[in-house]
C-alpha positions as a Markdown table, in Angstrom:
| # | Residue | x | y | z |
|---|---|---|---|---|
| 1 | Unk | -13.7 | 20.8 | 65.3 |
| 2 | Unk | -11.0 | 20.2 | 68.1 |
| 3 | Unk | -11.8 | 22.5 | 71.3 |
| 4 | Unk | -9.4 | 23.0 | 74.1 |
| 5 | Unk | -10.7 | 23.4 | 77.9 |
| 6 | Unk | -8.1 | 24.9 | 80.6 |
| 7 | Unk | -7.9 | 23.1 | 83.6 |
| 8 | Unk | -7.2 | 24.5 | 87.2 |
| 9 | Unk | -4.5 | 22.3 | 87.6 |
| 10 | Unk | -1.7 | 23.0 | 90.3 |
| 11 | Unk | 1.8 | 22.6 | 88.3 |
| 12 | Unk | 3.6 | 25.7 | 89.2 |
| 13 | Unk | 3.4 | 29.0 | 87.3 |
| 14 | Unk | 4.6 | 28.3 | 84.1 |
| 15 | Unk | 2.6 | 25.0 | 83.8 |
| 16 | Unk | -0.8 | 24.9 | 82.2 |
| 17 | Unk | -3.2 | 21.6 | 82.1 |
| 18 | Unk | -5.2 | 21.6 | 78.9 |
| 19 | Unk | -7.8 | 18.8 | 77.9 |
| 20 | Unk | -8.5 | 18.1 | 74.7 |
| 21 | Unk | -12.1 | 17.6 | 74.1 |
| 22 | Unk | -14.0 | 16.2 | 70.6 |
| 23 | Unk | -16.8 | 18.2 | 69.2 |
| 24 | Unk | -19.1 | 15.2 | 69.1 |
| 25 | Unk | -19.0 | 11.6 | 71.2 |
| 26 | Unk | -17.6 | 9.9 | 68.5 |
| 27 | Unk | -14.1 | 9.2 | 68.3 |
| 28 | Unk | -12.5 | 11.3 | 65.7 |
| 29 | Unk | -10.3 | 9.1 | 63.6 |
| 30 | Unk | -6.6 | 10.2 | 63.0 |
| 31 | Unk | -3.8 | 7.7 | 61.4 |
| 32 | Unk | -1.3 | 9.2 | 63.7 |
| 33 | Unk | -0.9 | 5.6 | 65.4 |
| 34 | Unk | -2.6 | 3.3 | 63.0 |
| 35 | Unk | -1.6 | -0.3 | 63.0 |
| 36 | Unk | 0.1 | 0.8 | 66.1 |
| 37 | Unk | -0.9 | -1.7 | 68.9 |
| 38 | Unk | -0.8 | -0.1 | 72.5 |
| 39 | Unk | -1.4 | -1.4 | 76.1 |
| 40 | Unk | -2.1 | 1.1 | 79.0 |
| 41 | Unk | -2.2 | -0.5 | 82.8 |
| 42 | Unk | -5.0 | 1.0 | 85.1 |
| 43 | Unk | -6.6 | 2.2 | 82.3 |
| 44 | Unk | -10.6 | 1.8 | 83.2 |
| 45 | Unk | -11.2 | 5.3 | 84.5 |
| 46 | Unk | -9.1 | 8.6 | 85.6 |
| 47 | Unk | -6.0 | 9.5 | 83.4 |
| 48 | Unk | -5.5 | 5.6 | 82.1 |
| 49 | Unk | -9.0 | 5.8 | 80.7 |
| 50 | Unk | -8.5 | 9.1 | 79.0 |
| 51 | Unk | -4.7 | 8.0 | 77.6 |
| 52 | Unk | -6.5 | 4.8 | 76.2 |
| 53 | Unk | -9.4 | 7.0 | 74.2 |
| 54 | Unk | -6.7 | 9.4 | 72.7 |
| 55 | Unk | -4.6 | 6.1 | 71.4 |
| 56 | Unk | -7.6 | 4.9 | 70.4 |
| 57 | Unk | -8.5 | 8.0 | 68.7 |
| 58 | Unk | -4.9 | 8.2 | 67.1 |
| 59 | Unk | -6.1 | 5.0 | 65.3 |
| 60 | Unk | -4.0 | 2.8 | 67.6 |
| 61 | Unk | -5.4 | -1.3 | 69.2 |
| 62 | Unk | -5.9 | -0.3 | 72.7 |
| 63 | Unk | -5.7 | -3.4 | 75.4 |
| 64 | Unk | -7.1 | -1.7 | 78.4 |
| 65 | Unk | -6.4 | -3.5 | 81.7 |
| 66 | Unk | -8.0 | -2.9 | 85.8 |
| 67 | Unk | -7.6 | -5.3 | 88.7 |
| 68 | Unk | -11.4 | -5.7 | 88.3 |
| 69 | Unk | -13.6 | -7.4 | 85.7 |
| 70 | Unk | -16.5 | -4.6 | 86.0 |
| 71 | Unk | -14.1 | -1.8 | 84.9 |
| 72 | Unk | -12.6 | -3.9 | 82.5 |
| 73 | Unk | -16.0 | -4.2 | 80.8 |
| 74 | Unk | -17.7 | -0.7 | 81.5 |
| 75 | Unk | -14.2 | 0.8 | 79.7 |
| 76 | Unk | -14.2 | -1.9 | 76.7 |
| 77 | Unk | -18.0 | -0.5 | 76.5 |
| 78 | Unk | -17.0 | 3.3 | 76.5 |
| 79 | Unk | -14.1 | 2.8 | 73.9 |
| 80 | Unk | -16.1 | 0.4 | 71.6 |
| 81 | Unk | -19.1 | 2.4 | 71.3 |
| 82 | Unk | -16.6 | 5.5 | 70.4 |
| 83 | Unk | -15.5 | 3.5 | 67.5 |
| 84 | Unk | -12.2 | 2.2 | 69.0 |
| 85 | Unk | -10.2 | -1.3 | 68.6 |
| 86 | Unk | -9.9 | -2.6 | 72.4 |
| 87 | Unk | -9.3 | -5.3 | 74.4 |
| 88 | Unk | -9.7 | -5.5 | 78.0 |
| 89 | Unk | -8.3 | -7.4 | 80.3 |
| 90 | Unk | -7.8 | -7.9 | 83.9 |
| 91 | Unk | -4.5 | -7.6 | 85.3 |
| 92 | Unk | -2.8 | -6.6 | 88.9 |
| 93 | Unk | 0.4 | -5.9 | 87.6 |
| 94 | Unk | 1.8 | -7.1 | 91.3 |
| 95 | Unk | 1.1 | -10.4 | 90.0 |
| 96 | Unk | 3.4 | -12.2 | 87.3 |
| 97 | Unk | 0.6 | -14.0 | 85.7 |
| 98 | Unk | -1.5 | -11.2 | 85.4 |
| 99 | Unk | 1.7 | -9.4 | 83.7 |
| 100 | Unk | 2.5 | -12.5 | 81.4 |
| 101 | Unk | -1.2 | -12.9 | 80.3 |
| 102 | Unk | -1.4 | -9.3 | 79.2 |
| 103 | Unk | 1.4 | -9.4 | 77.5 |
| 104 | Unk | 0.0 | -12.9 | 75.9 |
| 105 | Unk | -3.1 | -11.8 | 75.3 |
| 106 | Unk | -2.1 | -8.7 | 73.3 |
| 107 | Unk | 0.2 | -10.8 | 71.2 |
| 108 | Unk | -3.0 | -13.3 | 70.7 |
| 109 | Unk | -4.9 | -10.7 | 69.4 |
| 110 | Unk | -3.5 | -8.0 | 67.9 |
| 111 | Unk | -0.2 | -9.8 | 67.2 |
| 112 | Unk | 2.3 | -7.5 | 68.5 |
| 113 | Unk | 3.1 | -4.6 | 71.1 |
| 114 | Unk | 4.5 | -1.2 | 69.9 |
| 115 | Unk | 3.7 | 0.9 | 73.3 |
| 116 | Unk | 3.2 | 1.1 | 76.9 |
| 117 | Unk | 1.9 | 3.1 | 79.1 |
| 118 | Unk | 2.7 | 2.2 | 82.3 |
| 119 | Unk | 0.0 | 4.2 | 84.4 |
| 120 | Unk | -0.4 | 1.4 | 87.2 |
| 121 | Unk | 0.3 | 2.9 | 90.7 |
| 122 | Unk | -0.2 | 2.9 | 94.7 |
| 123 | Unk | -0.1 | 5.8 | 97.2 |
| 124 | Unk | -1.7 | 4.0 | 100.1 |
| 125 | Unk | 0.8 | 6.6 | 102.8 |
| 126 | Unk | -0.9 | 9.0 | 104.1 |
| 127 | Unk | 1.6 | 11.9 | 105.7 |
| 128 | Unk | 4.9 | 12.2 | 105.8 |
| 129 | Unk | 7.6 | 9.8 | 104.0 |
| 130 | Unk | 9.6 | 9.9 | 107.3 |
| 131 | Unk | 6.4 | 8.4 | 109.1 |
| 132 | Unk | 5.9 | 6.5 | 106.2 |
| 133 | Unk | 6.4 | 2.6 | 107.4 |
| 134 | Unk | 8.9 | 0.1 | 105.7 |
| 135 | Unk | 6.0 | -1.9 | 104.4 |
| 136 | Unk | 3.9 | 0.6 | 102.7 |
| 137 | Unk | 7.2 | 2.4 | 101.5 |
| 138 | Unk | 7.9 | -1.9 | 99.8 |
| 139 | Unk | 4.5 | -1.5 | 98.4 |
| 140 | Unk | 4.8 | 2.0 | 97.1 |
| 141 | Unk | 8.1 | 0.8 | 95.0 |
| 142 | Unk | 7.0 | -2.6 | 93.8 |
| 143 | Unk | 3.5 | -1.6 | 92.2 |
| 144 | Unk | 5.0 | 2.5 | 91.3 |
| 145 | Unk | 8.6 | 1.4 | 90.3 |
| 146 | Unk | 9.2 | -2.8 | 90.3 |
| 147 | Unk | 6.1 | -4.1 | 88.2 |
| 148 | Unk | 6.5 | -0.8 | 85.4 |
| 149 | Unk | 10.3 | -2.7 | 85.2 |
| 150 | Unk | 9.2 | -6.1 | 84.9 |
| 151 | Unk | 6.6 | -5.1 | 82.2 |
| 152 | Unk | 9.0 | -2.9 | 80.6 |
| 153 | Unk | 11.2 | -6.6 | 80.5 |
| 154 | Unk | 8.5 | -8.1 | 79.2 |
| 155 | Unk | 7.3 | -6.1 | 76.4 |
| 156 | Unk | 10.5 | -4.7 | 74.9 |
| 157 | Unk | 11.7 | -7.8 | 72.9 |
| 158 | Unk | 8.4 | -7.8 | 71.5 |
| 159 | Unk | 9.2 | -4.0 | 70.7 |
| 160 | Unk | 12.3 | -4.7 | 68.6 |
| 161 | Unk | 10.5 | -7.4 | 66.6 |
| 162 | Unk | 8.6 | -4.7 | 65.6 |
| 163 | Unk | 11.7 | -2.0 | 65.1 |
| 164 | Unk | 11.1 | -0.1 | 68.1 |
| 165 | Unk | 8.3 | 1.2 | 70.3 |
| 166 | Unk | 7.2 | 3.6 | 73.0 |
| 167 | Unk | 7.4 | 3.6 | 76.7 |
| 168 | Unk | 5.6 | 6.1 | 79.2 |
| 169 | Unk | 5.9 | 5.8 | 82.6 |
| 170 | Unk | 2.9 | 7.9 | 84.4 |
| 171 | Unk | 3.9 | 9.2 | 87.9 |
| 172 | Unk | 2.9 | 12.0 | 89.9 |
| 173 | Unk | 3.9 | 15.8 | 89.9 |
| 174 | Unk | 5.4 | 15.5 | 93.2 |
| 175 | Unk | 8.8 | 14.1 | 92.3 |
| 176 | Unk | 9.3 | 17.8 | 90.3 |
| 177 | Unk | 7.4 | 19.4 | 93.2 |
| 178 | Unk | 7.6 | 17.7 | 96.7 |
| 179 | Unk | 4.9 | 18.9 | 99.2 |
| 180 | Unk | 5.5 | 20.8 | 102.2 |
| 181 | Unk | 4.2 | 17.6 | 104.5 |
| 182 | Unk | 6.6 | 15.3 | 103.4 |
């Protein structure tokens, strides 16, 4: 039994949010994605966290990745005990090790990559973007725009070993819908 919950989510009028929500805690099995191997960045909580359990639940490996080791395990935890296939790894995808050892890693262990989701992002301006100064806006583009490139880099050879794959870059409603302040 699938149920659907509407969510009072700001989009615009023609947009509706809709959360899909299993009738029991278990993860309900499809094949949709499996064999499918899938990593998502920032994926220990929020939006990452619930992109992860719907691969997972689409039979998709799910490598799972936070800048810190206690989310890491608390989401490995959540996605295990639903019945998914995880790995968890820290990663700050700022830092090229961090991006070369995911990448390394999932190849290790599931022995391929066929999707990314590329959820990983800063905001750390607060106000306008013409009060916005040179060094936040340089962090804003290298975590939000830079590092989903470099991964992107990384992972697509990988990709056409494999005769294709998927990648989704997660950003914010804004850039279809600016806000007033900016």
């Amino acid at each position: 039994m699938v149920a659907y919950q509407i969510l009072g989510c700001r989009l615009g009028q023609a947009a509706v949010c809709v959360r899909m929500m299993s009738s029991n805690t278990a993860v309900q099995q499809s094949a949709k994605l499996a064999g499918k191997i899938a990593i998502v960045t920032a994926s220990t909580d929020g939006i990452g966290l619930a992109i992860a359990r719907r691969l997972g639940e689409d039979g998709a490996h799910v490598v799972v990745s936070s800048r810190k080791q206690t989310n890491v395990d608390s989401a490995v935890a959540e996605l295990k005990g639903l019945g998914c296939s995880v790995l968890g790894l820290t990663c700050h995808v700022a830092k090229e090790q961090d991006r070369q050892n995911l990448i390394s890693k999932t190849l290790e262990k599931f022995g391929g990559i066929d999707i990314l989701v590329s959820n990983a992002a800063v905001n750390p301006a607060v106000g306008g973007v013409l009060d916005c100064p040179e060094s936040v806006w340089d962090k804003i583009f290298e975590i939000n725009v830079k590092n989903a490139l470099q991964l992107s880099q990384l992972v697509v050879p990988h990709m056409q070993e494999r005769g294709g794959g998927a990648i989704v870059y997660i950003s914010s409603i804004a850039g279809f819908q600016p806000m007033n302040d900016c």
